[in-house]
Amino acid sequence: MQSHRSLKGIDVSHWEGRIDFPEVRRDGIRIVYIKASEGDREVDPDFERNYREAQTAGLKIGSTS
């Protein structure tokens, strides 16, 4: 029998404001998708901070556009 594991995750962008990633992890979230851009020219202004803080909290990270 094959075992399947799933991870609880969220997606975030600058619209969420400042995120307490250690608290997110304590709530059982294990992966976060961080908005990196909007179209070809707009960079999410909080992407770098969100990435760094999610990484520091020990979360798995993906990015979206």
mmCIF file with all atom_site columns, N, CA and C in Angstrom:
data_model
loop_
_atom_site.group_PDB
_atom_site.id
_atom_site.type_symbol
_atom_site.label_atom_id
_atom_site.label_alt_id
_atom_site.label_comp_id
_atom_site.label_asym_id
_atom_site.label_entity_id
_atom_site.label_seq_id
_atom_site.pdbx_PDB_ins_code
_atom_site.Cartn_x
_atom_site.Cartn_y
_atom_site.Cartn_z
_atom_site.occupancy
_atom_site.B_iso_or_equiv
_atom_site.pdbx_formal_charge
_atom_site.auth_seq_id
_atom_site.auth_comp_id
_atom_site.auth_asym_id
_atom_site.auth_atom_id
_atom_site.pdbx_PDB_model_num
ATOM 1   N N  . MET A 1 1  ? 0.840  -1.175 0.000   1.00 0.00 ? 1  MET A N  1
ATOM 2   C CA . MET A 1 1  ? 0.000  0.000  0.000   1.00 0.00 ? 1  MET A CA 1
ATOM 3   C C  . MET A 1 1  ? 0.890  1.245  0.000   1.00 0.00 ? 1  MET A C  1
ATOM 4   N N  . GLN A 1 2  ? 0.561  2.172  -0.846  1.00 0.00 ? 2  GLN A N  1
ATOM 5   C CA . GLN A 1 2  ? 1.334  3.405  -0.955  1.00 0.00 ? 2  GLN A CA 1
ATOM 6   C C  . GLN A 1 2  ? 0.837  4.417  0.075   1.00 0.00 ? 2  GLN A C  1
ATOM 7   N N  . SER A 1 3  ? 1.769  5.087  0.712   1.00 0.00 ? 3  SER A N  1
ATOM 8   C CA . SER A 1 3  ? 1.441  6.102  1.703   1.00 0.00 ? 3  SER A CA 1
ATOM 9   C C  . SER A 1 3  ? 1.500  7.479  1.057   1.00 0.00 ? 3  SER A C  1
ATOM 10  N N  . HIS A 1 4  ? 0.525  8.305  1.354   1.00 0.00 ? 4  HIS A N  1
ATOM 11  C CA . HIS A 1 4  ? 0.500  9.677  0.839   1.00 0.00 ? 4  HIS A CA 1
ATOM 12  C C  . HIS A 1 4  ? 0.579  10.639 2.013   1.00 0.00 ? 4  HIS A C  1
ATOM 13  N N  . ARG A 1 5  ? 1.422  11.619 1.857   1.00 0.00 ? 5  ARG A N  1
ATOM 14  C CA . ARG A 1 5  ? 1.531  12.676 2.861   1.00 0.00 ? 5  ARG A CA 1
ATOM 15  C C  . ARG A 1 5  ? 1.083  13.977 2.227   1.00 0.00 ? 5  ARG A C  1
ATOM 16  N N  . SER A 1 6  ? 0.509  14.806 3.002   1.00 0.00 ? 6  SER A N  1
ATOM 17  C CA . SER A 1 6  ? 0.146  16.128 2.508   1.00 0.00 ? 6  SER A CA 1
ATOM 18  C C  . SER A 1 6  ? 0.670  17.172 3.483   1.00 0.00 ? 6  SER A C  1
ATOM 19  N N  . LEU A 1 7  ? 0.907  18.347 2.942   1.00 0.00 ? 7  LEU A N  1
ATOM 20  C CA . LEU A 1 7  ? 1.374  19.471 3.743   1.00 0.00 ? 7  LEU A CA 1
ATOM 21  C C  . LEU A 1 7  ? 0.297  20.539 3.749   1.00 0.00 ? 7  LEU A C  1
ATOM 22  N N  . LYS A 1 8  ? 0.069  21.139 4.897   1.00 0.00 ? 8  LYS A N  1
ATOM 23  C CA . LYS A 1 8  ? -0.816 22.295 4.959   1.00 0.00 ? 8  LYS A CA 1
ATOM 24  C C  . LYS A 1 8  ? -0.022 23.506 4.492   1.00 0.00 ? 8  LYS A C  1
ATOM 25  N N  . GLY A 1 9  ? -0.635 24.312 3.626   1.00 0.00 ? 9  GLY A N  1
ATOM 26  C CA . GLY A 1 9  ? 0.064  25.475 3.118   1.00 0.00 ? 9  GLY A CA 1
ATOM 27  C C  . GLY A 1 9  ? -0.842 26.675 2.941   1.00 0.00 ? 9  GLY A C  1
ATOM 28  N N  . ILE A 1 10 ? -0.211 27.805 2.704   1.00 0.00 ? 10 ILE A N  1
ATOM 29  C CA . ILE A 1 10 ? -0.915 29.062 2.461   1.00 0.00 ? 10 ILE A CA 1
ATOM 30  C C  . ILE A 1 10 ? -0.212 29.803 1.332   1.00 0.00 ? 10 ILE A C  1
ATOM 31  N N  . ASP A 1 11 ? -0.908 30.776 0.764   1.00 0.00 ? 11 ASP A N  1
ATOM 32  C CA . ASP A 1 11 ? -0.255 31.693 -0.168  1.00 0.00 ? 11 ASP A CA 1
ATOM 33  C C  . ASP A 1 11 ? -0.351 33.096 0.414   1.00 0.00 ? 11 ASP A C  1
ATOM 34  N N  . VAL A 1 12 ? 0.695  33.884 0.192   1.00 0.00 ? 12 VAL A N  1
ATOM 35  C CA . VAL A 1 12 ? 0.766  35.220 0.778   1.00 0.00 ? 12 VAL A CA 1
ATOM 36  C C  . VAL A 1 12 ? 1.276  36.230 -0.246  1.00 0.00 ? 12 VAL A C  1
ATOM 37  N N  . SER A 1 13 ? 0.942  37.476 -0.007  1.00 0.00 ? 13 SER A N  1
ATOM 38  C CA . SER A 1 13 ? 1.448  38.597 -0.808  1.00 0.00 ? 13 SER A CA 1
ATOM 39  C C  . SER A 1 13 ? 1.462  39.833 0.089   1.00 0.00 ? 13 SER A C  1
ATOM 40  N N  . HIS A 1 14 ? 1.806  40.958 -0.501  1.00 0.00 ? 14 HIS A N  1
ATOM 41  C CA . HIS A 1 14 ? 1.826  42.195 0.289   1.00 0.00 ? 14 HIS A CA 1
ATOM 42  C C  . HIS A 1 14 ? 0.443  42.555 0.831   1.00 0.00 ? 14 HIS A C  1
ATOM 43  N N  . TRP A 1 15 ? -0.609 42.006 0.252   1.00 0.00 ? 15 TRP A N  1
ATOM 44  C CA . TRP A 1 15 ? -1.968 42.321 0.704   1.00 0.00 ? 15 TRP A CA 1
ATOM 45  C C  . TRP A 1 15 ? -2.244 41.811 2.119   1.00 0.00 ? 15 TRP A C  1
ATOM 46  N N  . GLU A 1 16 ? -1.489 40.815 2.577   1.00 0.00 ? 16 GLU A N  1
ATOM 47  C CA . GLU A 1 16 ? -1.678 40.298 3.938   1.00 0.00 ? 16 GLU A CA 1
ATOM 48  C C  . GLU A 1 16 ? -0.976 41.144 4.994   1.00 0.00 ? 16 GLU A C  1
ATOM 49  N N  . GLY A 1 17 ? -0.125 42.062 4.579   1.00 0.00 ? 17 GLY A N  1
ATOM 50  C CA . GLY A 1 17 ? 0.626  42.845 5.554   1.00 0.00 ? 17 GLY A CA 1
ATOM 51  C C  . GLY A 1 17 ? 1.739  42.010 6.167   1.00 0.00 ? 17 GLY A C  1
ATOM 52  N N  . ARG A 1 18 ? 2.217  42.413 7.325   1.00 0.00 ? 18 ARG A N  1
ATOM 53  C CA . ARG A 1 18 ? 3.318  41.712 7.998   1.00 0.00 ? 18 ARG A CA 1
ATOM 54  C C  . ARG A 1 18 ? 2.817  40.378 8.529   1.00 0.00 ? 18 ARG A C  1
ATOM 55  N N  . ILE A 1 19 ? 3.517  39.305 8.220   1.00 0.00 ? 19 ILE A N  1
ATOM 56  C CA . ILE A 1 19 ? 3.105  37.956 8.598   1.00 0.00 ? 19 ILE A CA 1
ATOM 57  C C  . ILE A 1 19 ? 4.037  37.425 9.677   1.00 0.00 ? 19 ILE A C  1
ATOM 58  N N  . ASP A 1 20 ? 3.462  36.836 10.697  1.00 0.00 ? 20 ASP A N  1
ATOM 59  C CA . ASP A 1 20 ? 4.232  36.220 11.777  1.00 0.00 ? 20 ASP A CA 1
ATOM 60  C C  . ASP A 1 20 ? 4.479  34.760 11.383  1.00 0.00 ? 20 ASP A C  1
ATOM 61  N N  . PHE A 1 21 ? 5.548  34.518 10.619  1.00 0.00 ? 21 PHE A N  1
ATOM 62  C CA . PHE A 1 21 ? 5.808  33.180 10.099  1.00 0.00 ? 21 PHE A CA 1
ATOM 63  C C  . PHE A 1 21 ? 6.081  32.141 11.187  1.00 0.00 ? 21 PHE A C  1
ATOM 64  N N  . PRO A 1 22 ? 6.746  32.476 12.297  1.00 0.00 ? 22 PRO A N  1
ATOM 65  C CA . PRO A 1 22 ? 6.852  31.474 13.363  1.00 0.00 ? 22 PRO A CA 1
ATOM 66  C C  . PRO A 1 22 ? 5.473  31.040 13.888  1.00 0.00 ? 22 PRO A C  1
ATOM 67  N N  . GLU A 1 23 ? 4.552  31.981 13.992  1.00 0.00 ? 23 GLU A N  1
ATOM 68  C CA . GLU A 1 23 ? 3.186  31.648 14.421  1.00 0.00 ? 23 GLU A CA 1
ATOM 69  C C  . GLU A 1 23 ? 2.489  30.783 13.369  1.00 0.00 ? 23 GLU A C  1
ATOM 70  N N  . VAL A 1 24 ? 2.692  31.110 12.103  1.00 0.00 ? 24 VAL A N  1
ATOM 71  C CA . VAL A 1 24 ? 2.140  30.303 11.010  1.00 0.00 ? 24 VAL A CA 1
ATOM 72  C C  . VAL A 1 24 ? 2.612  28.855 11.154  1.00 0.00 ? 24 VAL A C  1
ATOM 73  N N  . ARG A 1 25 ? 3.893  28.669 11.410  1.00 0.00 ? 25 ARG A N  1
ATOM 74  C CA . ARG A 1 25 ? 4.442  27.314 11.580  1.00 0.00 ? 25 ARG A CA 1
ATOM 75  C C  . ARG A 1 25 ? 3.847  26.625 12.808  1.00 0.00 ? 25 ARG A C  1
ATOM 76  N N  . ARG A 1 26 ? 3.707  27.349 13.901  1.00 0.00 ? 26 ARG A N  1
ATOM 77  C CA . ARG A 1 26 ? 3.102  26.758 15.108  1.00 0.00 ? 26 ARG A CA 1
ATOM 78  C C  . ARG A 1 26 ? 1.663  26.314 14.853  1.00 0.00 ? 26 ARG A C  1
ATOM 79  N N  . ASP A 1 27 ? 0.998  26.977 13.906  1.00 0.00 ? 27 ASP A N  1
ATOM 80  C CA . ASP A 1 27 ? -0.381 26.612 13.555  1.00 0.00 ? 27 ASP A CA 1
ATOM 81  C C  . ASP A 1 27 ? -0.454 25.391 12.638  1.00 0.00 ? 27 ASP A C  1
ATOM 82  N N  . GLY A 1 28 ? 0.690  24.796 12.304  1.00 0.00 ? 28 GLY A N  1
ATOM 83  C CA . GLY A 1 28 ? 0.692  23.573 11.508  1.00 0.00 ? 28 GLY A CA 1
ATOM 84  C C  . GLY A 1 28 ? 0.934  23.759 10.027  1.00 0.00 ? 28 GLY A C  1
ATOM 85  N N  . ILE A 1 29 ? 1.128  24.999 9.586   1.00 0.00 ? 29 ILE A N  1
ATOM 86  C CA . ILE A 1 29 ? 1.442  25.262 8.181   1.00 0.00 ? 29 ILE A CA 1
ATOM 87  C C  . ILE A 1 29 ? 2.887  24.849 7.938   1.00 0.00 ? 29 ILE A C  1
ATOM 88  N N  . ARG A 1 30 ? 3.146  24.160 6.818   1.00 0.00 ? 30 ARG A N  1
ATOM 89  C CA . ARG A 1 30 ? 4.499  23.696 6.521   1.00 0.00 ? 30 ARG A CA 1
ATOM 90  C C  . ARG A 1 30 ? 5.045  24.225 5.202   1.00 0.00 ? 30 ARG A C  1
ATOM 91  N N  . ILE A 1 31 ? 4.178  24.771 4.343   1.00 0.00 ? 31 ILE A N  1
ATOM 92  C CA . ILE A 1 31 ? 4.643  25.315 3.069   1.00 0.00 ? 31 ILE A CA 1
ATOM 93  C C  . ILE A 1 31 ? 3.919  26.627 2.803   1.00 0.00 ? 31 ILE A C  1
ATOM 94  N N  . VAL A 1 32 ? 4.650  27.580 2.251   1.00 0.00 ? 32 VAL A N  1
ATOM 95  C CA . VAL A 1 32 ? 4.074  28.877 1.923   1.00 0.00 ? 32 VAL A CA 1
ATOM 96  C C  . VAL A 1 32 ? 4.456  29.230 0.488   1.00 0.00 ? 32 VAL A C  1
ATOM 97  N N  . TYR A 1 33 ? 3.453  29.642 -0.283  1.00 0.00 ? 33 TYR A N  1
ATOM 98  C CA . TYR A 1 33 ? 3.685  30.156 -1.631  1.00 0.00 ? 33 TYR A CA 1
ATOM 99  C C  . TYR A 1 33 ? 3.639  31.674 -1.540  1.00 0.00 ? 33 TYR A C  1
ATOM 100 N N  . ILE A 1 34 ? 4.712  32.304 -1.969  1.00 0.00 ? 34 ILE A N  1
ATOM 101 C CA . ILE A 1 34 ? 4.859  33.747 -1.825  1.00 0.00 ? 34 ILE A CA 1
ATOM 102 C C  . ILE A 1 34 ? 4.739  34.408 -3.188  1.00 0.00 ? 34 ILE A C  1
ATOM 103 N N  . LYS A 1 35 ? 3.853  35.382 -3.289  1.00 0.00 ? 35 LYS A N  1
ATOM 104 C CA . LYS A 1 35 ? 3.684  36.111 -4.547  1.00 0.00 ? 35 LYS A CA 1
ATOM 105 C C  . LYS A 1 35 ? 4.949  36.911 -4.822  1.00 0.00 ? 35 LYS A C  1
ATOM 106 N N  . ALA A 1 36 ? 5.517  36.690 -6.013  1.00 0.00 ? 36 ALA A N  1
ATOM 107 C CA . ALA A 1 36 ? 6.763  37.361 -6.384  1.00 0.00 ? 36 ALA A CA 1
ATOM 108 C C  . ALA A 1 36 ? 6.519  38.544 -7.306  1.00 0.00 ? 36 ALA A C  1
ATOM 109 N N  . SER A 1 37 ? 5.522  38.439 -8.180  1.00 0.00 ? 37 SER A N  1
ATOM 110 C CA . SER A 1 37 ? 5.338  39.495 -9.177  1.00 0.00 ? 37 SER A CA 1
ATOM 111 C C  . SER A 1 37 ? 3.884  39.572 -9.611  1.00 0.00 ? 37 SER A C  1
ATOM 112 N N  . GLU A 1 38 ? 3.594  40.655 -10.297 1.00 0.00 ? 38 GLU A N  1
ATOM 113 C CA . GLU A 1 38 ? 2.296  40.886 -10.909 1.00 0.00 ? 38 GLU A CA 1
ATOM 114 C C  . GLU A 1 38 ? 2.572  41.241 -12.357 1.00 0.00 ? 38 GLU A C  1
ATOM 115 N N  . GLY A 1 39 ? 2.322  40.306 -13.256 1.00 0.00 ? 39 GLY A N  1
ATOM 116 C CA . GLY A 1 39 ? 2.632  40.544 -14.658 1.00 0.00 ? 39 GLY A CA 1
ATOM 117 C C  . GLY A 1 39 ? 4.130  40.540 -14.896 1.00 0.00 ? 39 GLY A C  1
ATOM 118 N N  . ASP A 1 40 ? 4.551  41.245 -15.949 1.00 0.00 ? 40 ASP A N  1
ATOM 119 C CA . ASP A 1 40 ? 5.958  41.252 -16.350 1.00 0.00 ? 40 ASP A CA 1
ATOM 120 C C  . ASP A 1 40 ? 6.808  42.285 -15.619 1.00 0.00 ? 40 ASP A C  1
ATOM 121 N N  . ARG A 1 41 ? 6.184  43.290 -15.027 1.00 0.00 ? 41 ARG A N  1
ATOM 122 C CA . ARG A 1 41 ? 6.972  44.422 -14.543 1.00 0.00 ? 41 ARG A CA 1
ATOM 123 C C  . ARG A 1 41 ? 6.870  44.706 -13.055 1.00 0.00 ? 41 ARG A C  1
ATOM 124 N N  . GLU A 1 42 ? 5.813  44.272 -12.439 1.00 0.00 ? 42 GLU A N  1
ATOM 125 C CA . GLU A 1 42 ? 5.596  44.608 -11.031 1.00 0.00 ? 42 GLU A CA 1
ATOM 126 C C  . GLU A 1 42 ? 6.140  43.512 -10.118 1.00 0.00 ? 42 GLU A C  1
ATOM 127 N N  . VAL A 1 43 ? 6.978  43.890 -9.174  1.00 0.00 ? 43 VAL A N  1
ATOM 128 C CA . VAL A 1 43 ? 7.503  42.972 -8.168  1.00 0.00 ? 43 VAL A CA 1
ATOM 129 C C  . VAL A 1 43 ? 6.731  43.205 -6.876  1.00 0.00 ? 43 VAL A C  1
ATOM 130 N N  . ASP A 1 44 ? 6.290  42.119 -6.229  1.00 0.00 ? 44 ASP A N  1
ATOM 131 C CA . ASP A 1 44 ? 5.603  42.278 -4.949  1.00 0.00 ? 44 ASP A CA 1
ATOM 132 C C  . ASP A 1 44 ? 6.579  42.931 -3.971  1.00 0.00 ? 44 ASP A C  1
ATOM 133 N N  . PRO A 1 45 ? 6.219  44.073 -3.406  1.00 0.00 ? 45 PRO A N  1
ATOM 134 C CA . PRO A 1 45 ? 7.167  44.801 -2.555  1.00 0.00 ? 45 PRO A CA 1
ATOM 135 C C  . PRO A 1 45 ? 7.584  44.047 -1.292  1.00 0.00 ? 45 PRO A C  1
ATOM 136 N N  . ASP A 1 46 ? 6.815  43.045 -0.880  1.00 0.00 ? 46 ASP A N  1
ATOM 137 C CA . ASP A 1 46 ? 7.152  42.296 0.336   1.00 0.00 ? 46 ASP A CA 1
ATOM 138 C C  . ASP A 1 46 ? 7.778  40.937 0.049   1.00 0.00 ? 46 ASP A C  1
ATOM 139 N N  . PHE A 1 47 ? 8.028  40.621 -1.230  1.00 0.00 ? 47 PHE A N  1
ATOM 140 C CA . PHE A 1 47 ? 8.520  39.284 -1.568  1.00 0.00 ? 47 PHE A CA 1
ATOM 141 C C  . PHE A 1 47 ? 9.800  38.922 -0.825  1.00 0.00 ? 47 PHE A C  1
ATOM 142 N N  . GLU A 1 48 ? 10.811 39.764 -0.897  1.00 0.00 ? 48 GLU A N  1
ATOM 143 C CA . GLU A 1 48 ? 12.101 39.421 -0.283  1.00 0.00 ? 48 GLU A CA 1
ATOM 144 C C  . GLU A 1 48 ? 11.973 39.236 1.230   1.00 0.00 ? 48 GLU A C  1
ATOM 145 N N  . ARG A 1 49 ? 11.251 40.127 1.881   1.00 0.00 ? 49 ARG A N  1
ATOM 146 C CA . ARG A 1 49 ? 11.064 40.007 3.332   1.00 0.00 ? 49 ARG A CA 1
ATOM 147 C C  . ARG A 1 49 ? 10.284 38.737 3.671   1.00 0.00 ? 49 ARG A C  1
ATOM 148 N N  . ASN A 1 50 ? 9.182  38.493 2.935   1.00 0.00 ? 50 ASN A N  1
ATOM 149 C CA . ASN A 1 50 ? 8.389  37.294 3.198   1.00 0.00 ? 50 ASN A CA 1
ATOM 150 C C  . ASN A 1 50 ? 9.218  36.032 2.991   1.00 0.00 ? 50 ASN A C  1
ATOM 151 N N  . TYR A 1 51 ? 10.023 36.005 1.938   1.00 0.00 ? 51 TYR A N  1
ATOM 152 C CA . TYR A 1 51 ? 10.863 34.837 1.656   1.00 0.00 ? 51 TYR A CA 1
ATOM 153 C C  . TYR A 1 51 ? 11.851 34.599 2.800   1.00 0.00 ? 51 TYR A C  1
ATOM 154 N N  . ARG A 1 52 ? 12.541 35.647 3.172   1.00 0.00 ? 52 ARG A N  1
ATOM 155 C CA . ARG A 1 52 ? 13.561 35.550 4.221   1.00 0.00 ? 52 ARG A CA 1
ATOM 156 C C  . ARG A 1 52 ? 12.944 35.103 5.554   1.00 0.00 ? 52 ARG A C  1
ATOM 157 N N  . GLU A 1 53 ? 11.824 35.699 5.927   1.00 0.00 ? 53 GLU A N  1
ATOM 158 C CA . GLU A 1 53 ? 11.208 35.372 7.208   1.00 0.00 ? 53 GLU A CA 1
ATOM 159 C C  . GLU A 1 53 ? 10.576 33.982 7.210   1.00 0.00 ? 53 GLU A C  1
ATOM 160 N N  . ALA A 1 54 ? 10.012 33.559 6.084   1.00 0.00 ? 54 ALA A N  1
ATOM 161 C CA . ALA A 1 54 ? 9.465  32.200 5.984   1.00 0.00 ? 54 ALA A CA 1
ATOM 162 C C  . ALA A 1 54 ? 10.588 31.175 6.068   1.00 0.00 ? 54 ALA A C  1
ATOM 163 N N  . GLN A 1 55 ? 11.700 31.473 5.416   1.00 0.00 ? 55 GLN A N  1
ATOM 164 C CA . GLN A 1 55 ? 12.854 30.574 5.448   1.00 0.00 ? 55 GLN A CA 1
ATOM 165 C C  . GLN A 1 55 ? 13.403 30.466 6.877   1.00 0.00 ? 55 GLN A C  1
ATOM 166 N N  . THR A 1 56 ? 13.522 31.585 7.553   1.00 0.00 ? 56 THR A N  1
ATOM 167 C CA . THR A 1 56 ? 14.007 31.597 8.931   1.00 0.00 ? 56 THR A CA 1
ATOM 168 C C  . THR A 1 56 ? 13.090 30.782 9.848   1.00 0.00 ? 56 THR A C  1
ATOM 169 N N  . ALA A 1 57 ? 11.781 30.796 9.556   1.00 0.00 ? 57 ALA A N  1
ATOM 170 C CA . ALA A 1 57 ? 10.814 30.047 10.364  1.00 0.00 ? 57 ALA A CA 1
ATOM 171 C C  . ALA A 1 57 ? 10.830 28.552 10.043  1.00 0.00 ? 57 ALA A C  1
ATOM 172 N N  . GLY A 1 58 ? 11.610 28.155 9.034   1.00 0.00 ? 58 GLY A N  1
ATOM 173 C CA . GLY A 1 58 ? 11.715 26.736 8.702   1.00 0.00 ? 58 GLY A CA 1
ATOM 174 C C  . GLY A 1 58 ? 10.618 26.208 7.804   1.00 0.00 ? 58 GLY A C  1
ATOM 175 N N  . LEU A 1 59 ? 9.949  27.107 7.082   1.00 0.00 ? 59 LEU A N  1
ATOM 176 C CA . LEU A 1 59 ? 8.883  26.694 6.177   1.00 0.00 ? 59 LEU A CA 1
ATOM 177 C C  . LEU A 1 59 ? 9.444  26.334 4.806   1.00 0.00 ? 59 LEU A C  1
ATOM 178 N N  . LYS A 1 60 ? 8.777  25.414 4.120   1.00 0.00 ? 60 LYS A N  1
ATOM 179 C CA . LYS A 1 60 ? 9.092  25.151 2.721   1.00 0.00 ? 60 LYS A CA 1
ATOM 180 C C  . LYS A 1 60 ? 8.495  26.306 1.928   1.00 0.00 ? 60 LYS A C  1
ATOM 181 N N  . ILE A 1 61 ? 9.161  26.702 0.819   1.00 0.00 ? 61 ILE A N  1
ATOM 182 C CA . ILE A 1 61 ? 8.761  27.907 0.099   1.00 0.00 ? 61 ILE A CA 1
ATOM 183 C C  . ILE A 1 61 ? 8.617  27.631 -1.387  1.00 0.00 ? 61 ILE A C  1
ATOM 184 N N  . GLY A 1 62 ? 7.560  28.191 -1.954  1.00 0.00 ? 62 GLY A N  1
ATOM 185 C CA . GLY A 1 62 ? 7.364  28.249 -3.394  1.00 0.00 ? 62 GLY A CA 1
ATOM 186 C C  . GLY A 1 62 ? 7.003  29.683 -3.723  1.00 0.00 ? 62 GLY A C  1
ATOM 187 N N  . SER A 1 63 ? 7.071  30.050 -4.992  1.00 0.00 ? 63 SER A N  1
ATOM 188 C CA . SER A 1 63 ? 6.685  31.412 -5.371  1.00 0.00 ? 63 SER A CA 1
ATOM 189 C C  . SER A 1 63 ? 5.672  31.364 -6.500  1.00 0.00 ? 63 SER A C  1
ATOM 190 N N  . THR A 1 64 ? 4.871  32.411 -6.573  1.00 0.00 ? 64 THR A N  1
ATOM 191 C CA . THR A 1 64 ? 3.846  32.542 -7.604  1.00 0.00 ? 64 THR A CA 1
ATOM 192 C C  . THR A 1 64 ? 3.973  33.914 -8.245  1.00 0.00 ? 64 THR A C  1
ATOM 193 N N  . SER A 1 65 ? 3.346  34.055 -9.409  1.00 0.00 ? 65 SER A N  1
ATOM 194 C CA . SER A 1 65 ? 3.318  35.374 -10.055 1.00 0.00 ? 65 SER A CA 1
ATOM 195 C C  . SER A 1 65 ? 1.891  35.763 -10.328 1.00 0.00 ? 65 SER A C  1
#
